[in-house]
Short mmCIF file of C-alpha atoms and ligand atoms in Angstrom, two decimals:
data_model
loop_
_atom_site.label_atom_id
_atom_site.label_comp_id
_atom_site.label_asym_id
_atom_site.label_seq_id
_atom_site.Cartn_x
_atom_site.Cartn_y
_atom_site.Cartn_z
CA MET A 745 126.23 89.20 90.31
CA GLU A 746 126.73 86.56 87.64
CA ASN A 747 127.52 83.16 89.19
CA LYS A 748 127.82 84.77 92.63
CA ASN A 749 125.81 84.41 95.41
CA PHE A 750 124.04 87.61 96.97
CA ARG A 751 126.12 87.56 100.09
CA THR A 752 129.65 87.22 98.22
CA TRP A 753 128.47 89.90 95.69
CA LEU A 754 127.64 92.45 98.53
CA ASP A 755 130.80 91.64 100.51
CA ASP A 756 132.84 92.16 97.27
CA MET A 757 131.22 95.16 96.55
CA LYS A 758 131.69 96.59 100.16
CA LEU A 759 135.28 96.80 99.43
CA SER A 760 134.30 99.89 97.65
CA HIS A 761 130.96 101.10 98.95
CA PRO A 762 127.74 99.34 100.38
CA LEU A 763 125.05 98.27 97.96
CA VAL A 764 123.03 101.21 96.84
CA ILE A 765 119.46 100.67 95.16
CA ALA A 766 118.07 103.89 93.86
CA GLY A 767 115.22 105.04 91.43
CA PRO A 768 111.76 106.37 91.59
CA CYS A 769 109.04 105.28 93.78
CA SER A 770 106.89 104.56 90.67
CA ALA A 771 107.80 103.89 87.13
CA GLU A 772 105.64 107.01 85.66
CA SER A 773 106.79 106.79 82.09
CA GLU A 774 109.45 105.47 79.71
CA ALA A 775 111.10 108.84 79.63
CA GLN A 776 110.98 109.27 83.25
CA VAL A 777 112.76 105.97 84.22
CA LEU A 778 115.39 106.55 81.36
CA GLU A 779 116.26 110.03 82.42
CA ILE A 780 116.66 109.05 86.25
CA ALA A 781 118.75 105.74 85.11
CA GLU A 782 120.92 108.02 83.07
CA GLU A 783 121.69 110.19 85.82
CA LEU A 784 122.22 107.32 88.36
CA LYS A 785 124.46 105.18 86.10
CA ASN A 786 127.88 106.65 87.12
CA THR A 787 127.10 107.07 90.83
CA ASP A 788 127.21 104.13 93.68
CA ALA A 789 123.82 102.91 92.58
CA THR A 790 124.32 99.60 90.96
CA VAL A 791 120.45 98.62 91.18
CA PHE A 792 117.70 100.63 89.54
CA ARG A 793 114.41 100.50 91.41
CA ALA A 794 110.89 101.19 90.31
CA GLY A 795 107.34 100.39 91.47
CA VAL A 796 105.46 98.92 88.87
CA TRP A 797 102.44 97.86 90.91
CA LYS A 798 101.60 100.44 93.63
CA PRO A 799 100.03 99.52 96.98
CA ARG A 800 98.01 102.62 97.64
CA THR A 801 96.38 103.66 100.91
CA ARG A 802 93.31 105.00 99.03
CA PRO A 803 91.79 104.01 95.79
CA GLY A 804 91.70 106.69 92.97
CA THR A 805 95.39 107.73 93.44
CA PHE A 806 98.21 106.33 90.71
CA GLU A 807 98.29 102.57 91.20
CA GLY A 808 101.26 102.08 88.79
CA ASN A 809 101.60 101.43 85.19
CA GLY A 810 101.57 97.62 85.63
CA VAL A 811 103.11 95.30 82.98
CA LYS A 812 103.59 97.96 80.30
CA ALA A 813 106.35 99.37 82.64
CA LEU A 814 108.59 96.02 82.42
CA PRO A 815 109.81 96.84 78.95
CA TRP A 816 110.87 100.38 80.11
CA LEU A 817 113.02 98.75 82.78
CA GLN A 818 114.57 96.21 80.44
CA LYS A 819 115.53 99.25 78.44
CA VAL A 820 117.17 100.90 81.56
CA LYS A 821 119.17 97.67 82.02
CA GLU A 822 120.26 97.47 78.28
CA LYS A 823 121.22 101.27 78.38
CA THR A 824 123.04 101.47 81.94
CA GLY A 825 123.99 98.07 82.73
CA MET A 826 122.30 98.55 86.17
CA LEU A 827 120.35 95.57 87.62
CA ILE A 828 116.52 96.17 88.02
CA ALA A 829 114.45 95.92 91.15
CA ILE A 830 110.64 95.95 91.40
CA GLU A 831 108.09 95.22 94.11
CA VAL A 832 105.90 92.04 93.56
CA ALA A 833 102.64 91.62 95.71
CA ASN A 834 101.16 88.66 94.26
CA ALA A 835 101.80 85.36 92.18
CA GLN A 836 100.96 87.01 89.01
CA HIS A 837 103.39 89.89 89.62
CA ALA A 838 106.01 87.42 90.38
CA LYS A 839 105.57 85.43 87.18
CA LEU A 840 105.64 88.42 85.17
CA ALA A 841 108.89 89.57 87.01
CA LEU A 842 110.43 86.21 86.12
CA GLU A 843 109.34 86.35 82.41
CA PHE A 844 110.97 90.01 81.81
CA ASP A 845 114.12 88.85 83.67
CA ILE A 846 113.89 91.47 86.49
CA ASP A 847 116.87 90.84 88.72
CA ILE A 848 115.70 91.66 92.21
CA LEU A 849 112.26 91.27 93.49
CA TRP A 850 111.08 92.77 96.66
CA ILE A 851 108.01 91.99 98.77
CA GLY A 852 106.45 95.20 100.15
CA ALA A 853 105.51 95.80 103.70
CA ARG A 854 101.76 95.43 103.15
CA THR A 855 102.24 92.08 101.52
CA THR A 856 104.74 90.85 104.24
CA VAL A 857 101.91 90.95 106.82
CA ASN A 858 99.93 88.60 104.78
CA PRO A 859 100.91 84.82 104.87
CA PHE A 860 98.65 83.68 102.03
CA ALA A 861 100.02 86.50 99.63
CA VAL A 862 103.75 85.59 100.70
CA GLN A 863 102.98 81.93 100.29
CA GLU A 864 101.72 82.21 96.63
CA ILE A 865 104.69 84.48 95.76
CA ALA A 866 107.04 81.79 97.19
CA ASP A 867 105.19 79.22 95.36
CA ALA A 868 105.64 81.28 91.96
CA LEU A 869 109.41 81.71 92.59
CA GLN A 870 110.22 78.11 93.66
CA GLY A 871 113.66 77.64 92.95
CA THR A 872 114.61 80.87 91.35
CA ASP A 873 118.12 82.40 91.64
CA LYS A 874 116.88 85.97 91.52
CA ILE A 875 117.55 87.97 94.67
CA VAL A 876 114.58 88.19 96.77
CA LEU A 877 114.09 90.87 99.30
CA VAL A 878 111.48 91.05 102.07
CA LYS A 879 110.43 94.25 103.69
CA ASN A 880 109.56 94.27 107.05
CA PRO A 881 105.69 94.01 107.91
CA ILE A 882 103.92 97.24 108.63
CA ASN A 883 103.64 96.31 112.30
CA PRO A 884 106.78 95.60 114.61
CA ASP A 885 106.42 91.94 114.34
CA LEU A 886 109.97 90.37 113.80
CA ALA A 887 108.34 86.69 113.70
CA LEU A 888 106.11 87.96 110.81
CA TRP A 889 108.90 89.17 108.94
CA ILE A 890 111.09 85.94 109.60
CA GLY A 891 108.06 83.80 108.70
CA ALA A 892 107.78 85.53 105.13
CA ILE A 893 111.56 84.77 104.70
CA GLU A 894 111.14 81.37 106.00
CA ARG A 895 108.51 80.77 103.42
CA LEU A 896 110.90 81.52 100.64
CA HIS A 897 113.68 79.75 101.93
CA LYS A 898 111.37 76.74 101.94
CA LYS A 899 110.96 77.05 98.26
CA GLY A 900 114.61 76.80 97.51
CA ILE A 901 115.11 80.40 97.06
CA LYS A 902 118.92 80.86 98.13
CA ASN A 903 119.47 84.82 97.38
CA LEU A 904 117.37 86.22 100.11
CA GLY A 905 117.71 89.43 101.96
CA ALA A 906 115.72 91.99 104.16
CA ILE A 907 114.62 95.50 103.80
CA HIS A 908 114.33 97.49 106.98
CA ARG A 909 111.74 100.20 106.15
CA GLY A 910 110.39 100.95 109.61
CA PHE A 911 107.06 100.39 111.49
CA SER A 912 103.66 102.27 111.57
CA THR A 913 102.89 104.11 114.72
CA PHE A 914 100.03 106.07 116.34
CA ARG A 915 102.71 107.77 118.59
CA LYS A 916 103.44 111.49 117.15
CA SER A 917 106.83 111.06 115.49
CA ASN A 918 109.27 112.57 113.17
CA PHE A 919 109.40 109.49 111.01
CA ARG A 920 106.70 108.33 108.66
CA ASN A 921 107.45 104.69 109.89
CA ILE A 922 109.56 104.64 113.15
CA PRO A 923 112.90 102.53 112.69
CA SER A 924 112.61 100.67 115.96
CA TRP A 925 116.52 99.82 115.36
CA GLN A 926 116.25 97.04 117.77
CA ILE A 927 114.05 94.80 115.46
CA PRO A 928 116.44 94.64 112.52
CA ILE A 929 119.42 94.05 115.12
CA ASP A 930 117.46 91.12 116.56
CA LEU A 931 117.04 89.79 113.01
CA LYS A 932 120.75 90.04 112.44
CA SER A 933 121.50 88.20 115.42
CA LYS A 934 119.41 85.44 114.52
CA TYR A 935 120.51 85.22 110.73
CA PRO A 936 123.98 86.58 110.62
CA THR A 937 124.66 86.33 107.14
CA LEU A 938 121.43 87.35 105.98
CA PRO A 939 121.88 90.70 103.99
CA ILE A 940 119.66 93.63 105.23
CA ILE A 941 119.14 96.62 103.33
CA ASN A 942 117.97 99.94 105.11
CA ASP A 943 115.44 102.01 103.34
CA PRO A 944 115.66 105.41 104.89
CA SER A 945 113.07 106.85 102.40
CA HIS A 946 110.14 104.85 103.71
CA ILE A 947 111.17 105.51 107.39
CA CYS A 948 111.71 109.32 106.94
CA GLY A 949 108.83 110.32 104.62
CA ASN A 950 110.80 113.35 104.00
CA ARG A 951 114.19 114.35 102.38
CA GLU A 952 115.75 115.86 105.46
CA GLY A 953 116.21 112.95 107.57
CA ILE A 954 117.53 110.66 104.73
CA PHE A 955 121.32 111.11 105.51
CA GLU A 956 121.14 110.63 109.29
CA VAL A 957 119.01 107.43 108.89
CA SER A 958 121.45 106.11 106.34
CA GLN A 959 124.57 106.76 108.68
CA THR A 960 122.88 104.94 111.53
CA ALA A 961 122.08 101.98 109.38
CA LEU A 962 125.78 101.68 108.05
CA ASP A 963 126.77 102.23 111.82
CA LEU A 964 124.62 99.22 112.51
CA LYS A 965 126.65 97.29 109.64
CA MET A 966 123.54 96.92 107.39
CA ASP A 967 124.54 95.90 104.06
CA GLY A 968 123.07 98.65 101.70
CA LEU A 969 120.55 101.43 101.28
CA ILE A 970 117.40 101.73 99.00
CA ILE A 971 116.72 105.32 98.20
CA GLU A 972 113.89 106.71 96.27
CA THR A 973 115.23 109.05 93.57
CA HIS A 974 113.62 111.36 91.02
CA CYS A 975 114.92 113.96 88.62
CA HIS A 976 111.87 115.93 89.56
CA PRO A 977 110.85 114.94 93.07
CA ASP A 978 108.20 117.48 93.69
CA LYS A 979 106.37 116.41 90.39
CA ALA A 980 106.39 112.64 91.59
CA TRP A 981 103.25 110.71 91.15
CA SER A 982 103.80 108.87 94.35
CA ASP A 983 105.80 109.79 97.60
CA ALA A 984 106.94 113.08 96.33
CA LYS A 985 107.97 114.30 99.86
CA GLN A 986 110.59 111.60 100.37
CA GLN A 987 112.39 111.53 97.02
CA ILE A 988 115.75 113.03 96.33
CA THR A 989 117.43 113.98 93.18
CA PRO A 990 120.46 111.85 91.84
CA ALA A 991 122.65 114.96 92.60
CA ARG A 992 121.69 114.81 96.38
CA LEU A 993 122.11 111.01 96.40
CA VAL A 994 125.72 111.33 95.19
CA GLU A 995 126.27 113.91 98.19
CA ILE A 996 124.60 111.81 100.55
CA MET A 997 126.97 108.84 99.60
CA GLU A 998 130.15 111.05 99.70
CA GLY A 999 129.15 112.25 103.46
CA LEU A 1000 128.44 108.83 104.76
CA LYS A 1001 131.07 107.35 106.70
CA VAL A 1002 131.67 103.60 106.23
CA ARG A 1003 133.51 102.31 109.27
CA LYS A 1004 135.71 99.67 108.48
CA PRO A 1005 137.66 97.75 111.43
CA ARG A 1006 141.29 98.42 111.46
CA PHE A 1007 142.21 95.14 112.81
CA GLU A 1008 145.82 95.63 112.37
CA ASN A 1009 145.67 98.30 115.34
CA LYS A 1010 146.15 96.25 118.16
CA GLU A 1011 146.07 99.00 120.69
CA SER A 1012 142.75 100.06 119.50
CA VAL A 1013 141.26 96.42 119.74
CA SER A 1014 142.61 96.03 123.27
CA ALA A 1015 141.01 99.49 124.36
CA LEU A 1016 137.81 98.28 122.83
CA ASN A 1017 138.00 95.02 124.67
CA ALA A 1018 138.40 96.89 127.96
CA LEU A 1019 135.50 99.03 127.38
CA ARG A 1020 133.34 96.12 126.67
CA GLN A 1021 134.43 94.43 129.95
CA GLU A 1022 133.44 97.60 131.64
CA ILE A 1023 129.96 97.50 129.81
CA ASN A 1024 129.50 93.84 130.83
CA ALA A 1025 130.20 94.48 134.59
CA LYS A 1026 127.68 97.70 134.35
CA ASP A 1027 124.99 95.19 132.97
CA ASP A 1028 125.64 92.63 135.56
CA GLN A 1029 125.20 95.20 138.27
CA LEU A 1030 121.77 96.53 136.50
CA LEU A 1031 120.37 92.96 136.46
CA GLU A 1032 121.31 92.65 140.23
CA THR A 1033 119.84 95.92 140.95
CA LEU A 1034 116.60 95.16 138.86
CA SER A 1035 116.27 91.78 140.73
CA GLU A 1036 116.77 93.36 144.18
CA ARG A 1037 114.03 95.79 143.34
CA MET A 1038 111.57 93.19 142.21
CA LEU A 1039 112.11 91.39 145.67
CA ILE A 1040 111.07 94.48 147.29
CA VAL A 1041 107.98 95.00 144.84
CA ASP A 1042 107.15 91.38 146.06
CA HIS A 1043 107.06 92.33 149.51
CA ILE A 1044 104.82 95.30 148.98
CA GLY A 1045 102.47 93.03 146.90
CA LYS A 1046 102.02 90.79 150.03
CA ALA A 1047 101.55 94.18 152.28
CA LYS A 1048 98.69 95.25 149.82
CA LYS A 1049 97.24 91.94 149.84
CA ALA A 1050 97.17 91.96 153.73
CA GLY A 1051 95.85 95.43 153.69
CA ASN A 1052 93.32 94.97 150.76
CA VAL A 1053 94.97 97.75 148.79
CA ALA A 1054 94.45 97.88 144.99
CA VAL A 1055 97.61 97.19 143.00
CA LEU A 1056 97.90 100.35 140.96
CA GLN A 1057 98.35 103.45 142.87
CA SER A 1058 98.39 106.02 140.33
CA THR A 1059 99.45 109.09 142.34
CA ARG A 1060 102.43 107.03 143.78
CA TRP A 1061 103.38 106.00 140.32
CA GLN A 1062 103.09 109.49 138.78
CA GLU A 1063 105.23 110.69 141.65
CA ILE A 1064 108.06 108.12 141.11
CA LEU A 1065 107.99 109.06 137.26
CA ALA A 1066 108.29 112.63 137.80
CA LYS A 1067 111.32 112.14 140.21
CA VAL A 1068 113.13 109.80 138.09
CA ILE A 1069 112.65 112.09 134.94
CA GLU A 1070 114.15 115.00 137.12
CA LYS A 1071 116.99 113.02 138.27
CA GLY A 1072 117.54 111.38 134.94
CA GLU A 1073 118.06 114.86 133.35
CA GLU A 1074 120.71 115.66 135.87
CA HIS A 1075 122.41 112.75 134.73
CA GLY A 1076 122.28 113.56 131.34
CA LEU A 1077 119.51 110.88 130.47
CA SER A 1078 116.84 112.06 128.07
CA LYS A 1079 113.08 112.18 129.25
CA GLY A 1080 112.00 109.73 126.69
CA PHE A 1081 114.53 107.18 127.58
CA ILE A 1082 113.85 107.30 131.31
CA GLU A 1083 110.19 107.20 130.65
CA LYS A 1084 110.57 103.99 128.50
CA ILE A 1085 112.76 102.19 131.07
CA PHE A 1086 110.52 103.04 134.10
CA LYS A 1087 107.15 102.26 132.30
CA ALA A 1088 108.68 98.89 131.31
CA ILE A 1089 109.74 98.42 135.36
CA HIS A 1090 106.45 99.44 136.34
CA GLU A 1091 104.57 97.16 134.04
CA GLU A 1092 106.65 94.16 135.37
CA SER A 1093 106.04 95.15 139.10
CA ILE A 1094 102.50 95.43 138.40
CA ALA A 1095 102.27 91.98 136.96
CA HIS A 1096 104.33 90.56 139.87
CA GLN A 1097 101.81 92.07 142.37
CA GLU A 1098 99.02 90.93 140.45
CA LYS A 1099 100.25 87.56 140.66
CA ILE A 1100 100.79 87.69 144.34
CA ILE A 1101 97.49 89.16 145.34
CA ASN A 1102 95.27 86.90 143.22
CA ARG A 1103 97.08 83.87 144.52
C1 PEP B 1273 107.98 101.31 97.97
O1 PEP B 1273 109.19 100.91 98.12
O2 PEP B 1273 107.83 102.13 97.27
C2 PEP B 1273 107.06 100.89 98.88
C3 PEP B 1273 105.53 100.89 98.50
O3 PEP B 1273 107.27 100.80 100.12
P1 PEP B 1273 106.76 99.82 101.43
O4 PEP B 1273 106.35 98.55 100.98
O5 PEP B 1273 107.82 100.11 102.27
O6 PEP B 1273 105.60 100.84 101.91
MN1 MN B 1274 107.28 104.68 97.61
#
């Protein structure tokens, strides 16, 4: 990374593989980090991660070894040549990370939600050329994520990146933190050169889903992966269920497809363009249909007002939903997808009618 900025370093590396940051959730002992690093050093992982200060949900669990673990990580760097990454959650952590020459600092999801904490970290890191990565906040709030990145940027920190680690949800889900892929996609559209690293470990919360989430991340052109890795995952002091062995990491990396566009193939480019034209035309049709539907909704709103009928007709809505789900399934569209779309349409229709009735 010497004398290169983060973006160039990543793009050069991508010629062989995406950036891989690997290592345990927590630095448990010197022997533990050295054992893991030794197994990682000849893999695609070029950065060694380990949590030194651990934000835990409940007190009384292992909260990290703190500053005494920093020399262990320096030793990892000396012995393996890997770069070192740790989480910082306050100004004191940030200062210590600089003092111990840690290469990559990340701000955790529980910290990104707090503008005061992010600001004090930004102040402590002012002008640093270290890489600073910002995990998404726990809640699905793109503006809060961007805000944290802006606070660092304003302090002259140039080597910035984001980590997508998924979002907390009340809904029942197979994920520990649902990925809500549209949020990192929106971040990328807004800041096309900002590196985005995916964290399948904290998204899945288990080992089984890591490959699939990693593949989706690469399909979406994310720049790298941060994967929790431990030689004895079941015995890990934190996040035991989601950590994988270095051997499994190698298998995963071998199985992942990195899709590089073959620009030289003119035929496939023009086929792709033709398909995109078709999609654009379909999107236009969808918009037209939605707007026509909304005009009818407005007429119904007027009729409801004239007849003094309430806006929400629960049974009618349940009928519509059941019917579209059934029809959707005939067309190969999943129940979850149809439900989401029609709930959004219904919500907007109600808002329209509320306006008309209360006018
Ligand atoms: C971690 O990376 O170990 C961690 C605490 O992650 P997050 O901030 O995403 O919960
Ligand atoms: Mn963890």
